[in-house]
Coordinates of C-alpha atoms in Angstrom, one line a residue:
M1 CA 0.0 0.0 0.0
Q2 CA 1.4 3.4 -1.0
L3 CA 1.0 6.2 1.5
R4 CA 0.3 9.7 0.3
T5 CA 2.6 12.4 1.6
D6 CA 0.5 15.5 0.8
P7 CA -0.1 17.1 4.3
L8 CA -3.7 18.0 3.6
V9 CA -4.5 14.6 2.2
A10 CA -2.7 13.0 5.2
D11 CA -4.7 15.1 7.7
D12 CA -8.0 14.1 6.0
R13 CA -7.0 10.5 6.0
R14 CA -6.1 10.5 9.7
A15 CA -9.4 12.2 10.5
A16 CA -11.3 9.6 8.4
L17 CA -9.5 6.7 10.1
L18 CA -10.3 8.1 13.6
D19 CA -14.0 8.6 12.6
E20 CA -14.2 5.1 11.2
W21 CA -12.6 3.6 14.3
G22 CA -15.2 5.4 16.5
D23 CA -18.1 4.3 14.3
L24 CA -16.9 0.7 14.4
G25 CA -16.8 0.9 18.2
G26 CA -20.4 2.0 18.2
Q27 CA -21.4 -0.8 15.9
I28 CA -19.5 -3.3 18.1
A29 CA -21.3 -2.0 21.2
E30 CA -24.7 -2.3 19.5
L31 CA -23.8 -5.9 18.6
E32 CA -22.7 -6.6 22.2
A33 CA -26.0 -5.3 23.4
R34 CA -27.8 -7.7 21.1
R35 CA -25.6 -10.6 22.4
V36 CA -26.7 -9.6 25.9
E37 CA -30.4 -9.7 24.9
V38 CA -29.9 -13.1 23.2
L39 CA -28.5 -14.6 26.4
A40 CA -31.2 -13.0 28.5
E41 CA -33.9 -14.4 26.2
R42 CA -32.3 -17.8 26.2
N43 CA -32.1 -17.8 30.0
E44 CA -35.8 -16.8 30.2
L45 CA -36.7 -19.7 27.8
Q46 CA -34.8 -22.1 29.9
R47 CA -36.6 -20.9 33.0
H48 CA -40.0 -21.5 31.5
E49 CA -39.0 -24.9 30.1
A50 CA -37.6 -26.1 33.4
G51 CA -40.1 -24.5 35.8
E52 CA -39.8 -22.0 38.5
G53 CA -37.6 -24.2 40.7
I54 CA -34.7 -24.0 38.3
T55 CA -31.4 -22.8 39.8
Y56 CA -28.0 -21.9 38.3
S57 CA -26.5 -25.1 39.8
S58 CA -29.0 -27.4 38.1
M59 CA -27.9 -29.7 35.3
A60 CA -30.2 -28.0 32.8
Q61 CA -28.4 -24.7 33.4
R62 CA -25.0 -26.3 33.3
S63 CA -26.0 -27.9 29.9
M64 CA -27.0 -24.5 28.6
F65 CA -23.8 -22.8 29.7
A66 CA -21.8 -25.7 28.2
E67 CA -23.5 -25.4 24.9
F68 CA -22.9 -21.7 24.5
A69 CA -19.4 -22.1 25.8
A70 CA -18.6 -24.7 23.2
A71 CA -20.0 -22.6 20.4
G72 CA -18.1 -19.5 21.6
H73 CA -14.8 -21.2 22.4
V74 CA -14.9 -20.0 26.1
S75 CA -15.0 -21.9 29.4
P76 CA -18.3 -22.8 30.9
S77 CA -17.5 -20.7 34.0
T78 CA -17.0 -17.7 31.7
M79 CA -20.2 -18.4 30.0
E80 CA -22.1 -18.6 33.3
Q81 CA -20.7 -15.2 34.2
Q82 CA -21.9 -13.8 30.8
F83 CA -25.4 -15.2 31.4
C84 CA -25.5 -13.7 34.8
M85 CA -24.4 -10.3 33.4
A86 CA -27.0 -10.5 30.6
V87 CA -29.8 -11.2 33.1
A88 CA -28.7 -8.4 35.4
L89 CA -28.5 -5.9 32.5
S90 CA -31.8 -6.9 31.0
S91 CA -33.7 -6.8 34.2
D92 CA -32.1 -4.4 36.6
F93 CA -29.8 -2.1 34.5
R94 CA -31.9 -1.3 31.5
G95 CA -30.5 2.2 31.2
T96 CA -27.0 0.8 31.0
L97 CA -28.1 -1.7 28.4
Q98 CA -29.7 1.0 26.3
A99 CA -26.4 3.1 26.6
L100 CA -24.5 0.0 25.3
R101 CA -27.0 -0.4 22.5
E102 CA -26.5 3.2 21.5
G103 CA -22.7 2.9 21.6
R104 CA -22.3 5.5 24.4
I105 CA -20.5 2.9 26.5
S106 CA -18.5 -0.3 25.9
R107 CA -19.3 -3.8 27.1
R108 CA -16.5 -3.3 29.7
H109 CA -18.2 -0.2 31.0
A110 CA -21.5 -2.2 31.4
E111 CA -19.7 -5.0 33.3
V112 CA -18.1 -2.6 35.7
I113 CA -21.4 -0.8 36.4
V114 CA -23.1 -4.1 37.3
Q115 CA -20.2 -5.6 39.3
A116 CA -19.7 -2.5 41.4
A117 CA -23.4 -2.0 42.1
P118 CA -24.6 -2.0 45.8
Q119 CA -26.2 -5.1 47.1
S120 CA -29.6 -4.6 48.7
E121 CA -30.1 -6.3 52.1
S122 CA -33.8 -6.3 51.6
D123 CA -35.7 -9.0 49.7
A124 CA -38.3 -6.4 48.7
A125 CA -38.2 -5.9 45.0
D126 CA -39.2 -2.3 45.2
G127 CA -36.4 -1.5 47.7
G128 CA -33.8 -3.1 45.6
A129 CA -35.0 -1.5 42.4
T130 CA -35.0 1.9 44.0
L131 CA -31.4 1.4 45.2
I132 CA -30.2 0.3 41.8
A133 CA -32.1 3.2 40.1
A134 CA -30.3 5.7 42.3
Y135 CA -27.0 4.1 41.7
E136 CA -27.4 3.9 37.9
H137 CA -28.7 7.4 37.7
D138 CA -25.4 8.7 39.1
V139 CA -22.9 6.3 37.6
L140 CA -24.2 5.9 34.0
P141 CA -23.8 9.6 32.8
Y142 CA -20.2 9.5 34.3
A143 CA -19.4 6.3 32.5
C144 CA -20.4 7.8 29.2
T145 CA -17.6 10.4 29.5
T146 CA -14.6 8.4 30.6
T147 CA -12.9 5.0 30.7
A148 CA -14.2 1.8 32.3
A149 CA -11.3 1.9 34.8
R150 CA -12.3 5.3 36.1
T151 CA -15.9 4.3 36.0
R152 CA -15.1 1.5 38.4
V153 CA -13.6 3.8 41.0
H154 CA -16.5 6.2 40.8
A155 CA -19.1 3.4 40.9
L156 CA -17.6 1.9 44.0
A157 CA -17.7 5.3 45.7
V158 CA -21.3 5.8 44.8
A159 CA -22.2 2.3 46.0
A160 CA -20.4 3.1 49.3
A161 CA -22.4 6.4 49.6
L162 CA -25.7 4.6 49.0
R163 CA -25.0 1.6 51.3
P164 CA -22.2 2.8 53.7
V165 CA -23.1 0.2 56.4
S166 CA -23.3 -2.8 54.1
M167 CA -20.2 -1.7 52.3
E168 CA -18.3 -1.4 55.5
E169 CA -19.4 -4.9 56.5
A170 CA -18.6 -6.3 53.1
H171 CA -15.0 -4.9 53.3
R172 CA -14.6 -6.3 56.8
E173 CA -15.7 -9.8 55.7
A174 CA -13.7 -9.7 52.5
F175 CA -10.5 -8.9 54.4
E176 CA -10.9 -12.2 56.2
E177 CA -10.4 -13.9 52.9
R178 CA -6.8 -12.6 52.4
E179 CA -4.4 -15.3 51.2
V180 CA -1.3 -16.2 49.2
T181 CA -1.5 -18.7 46.4
T182 CA 0.7 -19.9 43.6
R183 CA 0.1 -20.8 40.0
P184 CA 2.5 -22.3 37.4
T185 CA 2.7 -20.5 34.1
A186 CA 5.3 -21.8 31.6
D187 CA 9.0 -22.5 31.1
G188 CA 9.8 -22.7 34.8
L189 CA 7.9 -19.5 35.8
A190 CA 5.1 -19.2 38.3
Q191 CA 2.9 -16.6 39.7
L192 CA 2.7 -15.6 43.4
I193 CA -0.8 -14.3 44.0
L194 CA -1.3 -12.1 47.0
T195 CA -4.9 -11.3 47.9
T196 CA -5.2 -8.6 50.6
S197 CA -6.5 -5.1 51.1
E198 CA -6.4 -2.9 48.0
L199 CA -4.7 -0.3 50.1
F200 CA -1.8 -2.6 50.9
I201 CA -1.5 -3.8 47.3
N202 CA -1.2 -0.3 46.0
A203 CA 1.3 0.6 48.7
I204 CA 3.4 -2.5 47.8
M205 CA 3.3 -1.6 44.1
D206 CA 4.3 2.1 44.8
R207 CA 7.2 0.9 46.9
A208 CA 8.4 -1.6 44.4
S209 CA 8.0 1.0 41.6
A210 CA 10.0 3.6 43.6
A211 CA 12.8 1.0 44.2
A212 CA 12.8 0.0 40.5
R213 CA 13.1 3.6 39.3
A214 CA 16.2 4.0 41.6
M215 CA 18.0 1.1 39.9
D216 CA 20.2 1.9 36.9
D217 CA 20.6 -1.2 34.7
T218 CA 19.2 -2.8 31.6
R219 CA 16.3 -4.6 33.2
T220 CA 12.8 -3.5 32.4
M221 CA 10.6 -1.8 35.1
N222 CA 8.6 -5.0 35.5
Q223 CA 11.7 -7.1 35.9
R224 CA 13.1 -4.7 38.5
R225 CA 9.9 -4.7 40.5
A226 CA 9.8 -8.5 40.4
D227 CA 13.4 -8.8 41.5
F228 CA 13.0 -6.3 44.3
I229 CA 9.9 -8.0 45.8
T230 CA 11.6 -11.4 45.5
D231 CA 14.8 -10.1 47.3
L232 CA 12.7 -8.5 50.0
L233 CA 10.7 -11.6 50.7
L234 CA 13.7 -14.0 50.7
T235 CA 16.2 -11.8 52.6
A236 CA 14.3 -9.6 55.0
D237 CA 13.9 -10.6 58.7
P238 CA 10.1 -10.8 59.3
T239 CA 10.3 -10.9 63.1
A240 CA 10.6 -7.1 63.3
T241 CA 7.5 -6.4 61.3
I242 CA 5.0 -9.2 61.9
G243 CA 1.7 -7.7 63.2
T244 CA 2.9 -4.1 62.8
I245 CA 2.2 -3.5 59.1
M246 CA 0.4 -0.2 59.7
E247 CA 3.4 1.1 61.7
A248 CA 5.8 0.1 59.0
L249 CA 3.7 1.4 56.1
R250 CA 4.8 4.7 54.6
P251 CA 3.0 4.7 51.3
V252 CA 2.5 7.8 49.1
V253 CA -1.2 7.8 49.0
Q254 CA -4.1 10.2 49.5
V255 CA -7.0 9.0 51.7
T256 CA -10.1 11.1 52.1
V257 CA -12.0 10.4 55.4
A258 CA -14.7 12.4 57.1
A259 CA -13.8 14.0 60.5
N260 CA -16.6 12.0 62.3
T261 CA -15.3 8.8 60.8
L262 CA -11.7 9.6 61.8
A263 CA -12.9 10.4 65.4
G264 CA -14.8 7.0 65.5
R265 CA -18.3 8.6 65.7
D266 CA -19.4 6.6 62.6
D267 CA -18.0 3.9 60.3
K268 CA -18.5 5.4 56.9
M269 CA -16.2 4.2 54.2
A270 CA -13.0 6.3 53.5
Q271 CA -11.8 6.9 50.0
L272 CA -8.4 5.9 48.6
D273 CA -7.9 8.4 45.8
G274 CA -7.9 6.9 42.3
V275 CA -8.7 3.4 43.7
G276 CA -12.0 3.3 45.6
P277 CA -13.5 2.9 49.1
I278 CA -11.4 1.4 51.9
H279 CA -12.4 0.2 55.3
P280 CA -12.7 3.0 57.9
D281 CA -10.5 1.0 60.3
L282 CA -7.6 1.1 57.8
A283 CA -8.1 4.8 57.3
R284 CA -7.9 5.4 61.0
D285 CA -4.8 3.2 61.4
L286 CA -3.1 5.2 58.6
A287 CA -4.1 8.5 60.2
G288 CA -2.6 7.3 63.5
Q289 CA 0.8 6.9 61.8
A290 CA 0.6 10.1 59.7
S291 CA 3.0 13.0 60.6
S292 CA 0.5 15.6 59.4
F293 CA -3.0 16.1 57.9
T294 CA -4.3 18.3 55.2
R295 CA -7.9 19.6 55.7
L296 CA -9.8 20.0 52.4
F297 CA -12.4 22.7 51.9
L298 CA -15.2 21.6 49.6
D299 CA -17.8 23.4 47.6
P300 CA -21.4 22.2 47.6
A301 CA -20.7 19.9 44.6
G302 CA -18.0 18.1 46.6
M303 CA -15.1 19.7 44.7
V304 CA -11.9 20.9 46.4
T305 CA -11.5 24.6 46.6
G306 CA -8.5 25.0 49.0
V307 CA -6.4 23.5 51.8
D308 CA -5.4 24.9 55.2
T309 CA -1.6 25.0 54.7
Y310 CA 0.3 28.3 54.5
V311 CA 3.4 28.0 52.3
P312 CA 2.3 28.9 48.8
S313 CA 4.2 26.3 46.7
S314 CA 3.4 23.5 49.1
R315 CA -0.3 24.6 49.3
M316 CA -0.7 24.7 45.5
K317 CA 0.9 21.2 45.0
K318 CA -1.4 19.7 47.7
Y319 CA -4.4 21.4 46.2
L320 CA -3.6 20.1 42.7
R321 CA -2.9 16.6 43.9
A322 CA -6.2 16.6 45.9
R323 CA -8.1 18.0 42.9
D324 CA -6.6 15.9 40.1
Q325 CA -6.0 12.6 41.9
H326 CA -4.4 11.2 38.7
C327 CA -3.0 12.3 35.4
R328 CA -5.5 14.6 33.8
F329 CA -5.1 13.3 30.2
P330 CA -8.6 11.8 29.3
G331 CA -8.7 8.2 30.6
C332 CA -5.2 8.1 32.3
R333 CA -5.1 6.9 35.9
A334 CA -1.4 7.4 36.7
K335 CA -1.3 8.7 40.3
T336 CA -0.3 12.3 41.0
A337 CA 2.7 11.1 43.0
R338 CA 4.2 10.0 39.6
C339 CA 3.0 13.1 37.7
Q340 CA 4.5 16.4 36.8
I341 CA 2.8 19.7 37.4
D342 CA 2.3 21.5 34.1
H343 CA 1.6 25.1 33.1
N344 CA -1.3 24.6 30.8
E345 CA -0.4 27.9 29.1
D346 CA 3.3 27.7 28.8
W347 CA 5.4 29.8 31.2
A348 CA 7.6 31.0 28.4
L349 CA 4.6 32.4 26.6
G350 CA 3.2 34.3 29.6
G351 CA 1.3 31.6 31.4
K352 CA 0.9 32.3 35.1
T353 CA 1.8 30.1 38.0
E354 CA -1.7 29.9 39.4
L355 CA -4.1 27.1 40.2
G356 CA -6.2 27.9 37.2
N357 CA -3.3 27.3 34.9
L358 CA -1.8 24.2 36.5
A359 CA -2.6 20.4 36.3
D360 CA -0.9 17.1 36.9
F361 CA 0.3 15.1 33.8
C362 CA 2.2 11.9 33.8
T363 CA 5.5 11.5 32.0
S364 CA 3.8 9.8 29.0
H365 CA 1.2 12.6 28.4
H366 CA 3.0 15.7 29.5
P367 CA 5.4 15.6 26.5
L368 CA 2.5 15.6 24.1
K369 CA 2.1 19.3 24.5
H370 CA 5.7 20.2 24.6
P371 CA 6.7 23.1 22.1
D372 CA 9.5 20.9 20.6
V373 CA 7.0 18.3 19.4
D374 CA 6.2 18.4 15.7
E375 CA 3.0 20.3 15.1
R376 CA 1.5 17.3 13.3
Y377 CA 1.6 15.4 16.7
R378 CA 1.4 18.1 19.3
W379 CA -1.6 18.4 21.6
T380 CA -2.7 21.6 23.4
V381 CA -4.8 22.0 26.6
R382 CA -6.7 24.8 28.2
Q383 CA -8.2 24.9 31.6
E384 CA -11.8 26.0 32.2
P385 CA -13.4 26.9 35.5
E386 CA -13.4 24.3 38.4
G387 CA -10.4 22.5 36.9
T388 CA -12.0 21.1 33.8
L389 CA -9.4 20.5 31.1
V390 CA -10.1 20.6 27.3
W391 CA -7.4 18.8 25.3
T392 CA -7.2 19.5 21.5
S393 CA -5.6 16.8 19.4
P394 CA -3.5 17.4 16.3
L395 CA -6.6 16.8 14.2
G396 CA -8.4 19.6 16.1
R397 CA -10.7 17.3 18.0
E398 CA -11.5 18.3 21.6
Y399 CA -11.6 15.9 24.5
T400 CA -12.8 17.0 27.9
D401 CA -11.5 15.7 31.2
Y402 CA -13.4 16.6 34.4
P403 CA -11.9 16.6 37.9
E404 CA -13.1 13.8 40.1
P405 CA -15.7 14.7 42.8
R406 CA -14.4 14.2 46.3
V407 CA -17.7 13.2 48.0
M408 CA -20.9 11.6 46.8
F409 CA -24.3 13.3 47.2
I410 CA -27.0 10.9 46.2

């Protein structure tokens, strides 16, 4: 295939390919929605054929899962999950299914919305339906504007706000299931699978990444992290740290917790920025080991407007990290601890060092707007009120990234 070099023709072709790719995504989403409907209809047919007493563990259901699994070249367990997802979308999350049908979200978005939904403790259909409706009403519009990964974090926070007590109990029960398992892979390699608090996993990953960045050799980052954790587990003396993990933990994380929860007056879920809800006991333990606190002032929408520190440069950095939570390129979730603070309007061109002109960008996306980048590939960004960023691509397309809300009002 011969590529044309005329700049105008090349620009038109790049734009056409982007549009075609987006259109195909919409068509795929529409087809995924139809697949969901087919599974839901097949499940309903099975229920009527077998009678009201049918359960998912019955032989009839197993046969149905196996038949579809064989036809689709997937495992029966995966097929069972797809049936369950289809039933949930068709019966309880019809707005989400409609958004999938219209191509406003992907199948992965739909799965995240269903999986993160709050579980009703009541058997009453109306109570459960009301809870799901409130949850979907908040989460679905957000999902239509961002990635599935960001949607998951937001959905978990909304679920915690709707059912704070049950969420707290669920986290407490889930923590009892922590374990370490192994699984062989290939060619003498194996996986060590650690299941524990999401807070601890992120702290472990942050520490391993920091250690890996400090090494100067030809190994990849993943290889350095793996070697660091292996060395630490095989050579460190555990007697000094057993049972004192919270005392030893010094992660670079931001945790948002209400003052009443911190004081022990209630047990509402805290929020690990960029990840999701964490158990209030963990937040209190971390606070007990913290050398200082930053109090956040929020507007009625739950957005950060300031902090109570005094030194200007430190205050501005803390404000930006609290507001942004992650890299502000659309869809990116790199933590602010690994980001660079950027002047949206370049300093050399008269941009001011003020909050309305600053944002956190990771090392992958920050260079996209550098003046030295060829204009054919350079992005620009402008900041609008309340921290909203509007990125403009080399094709002139605009992509908006909104700052995450700090608290949920349902």
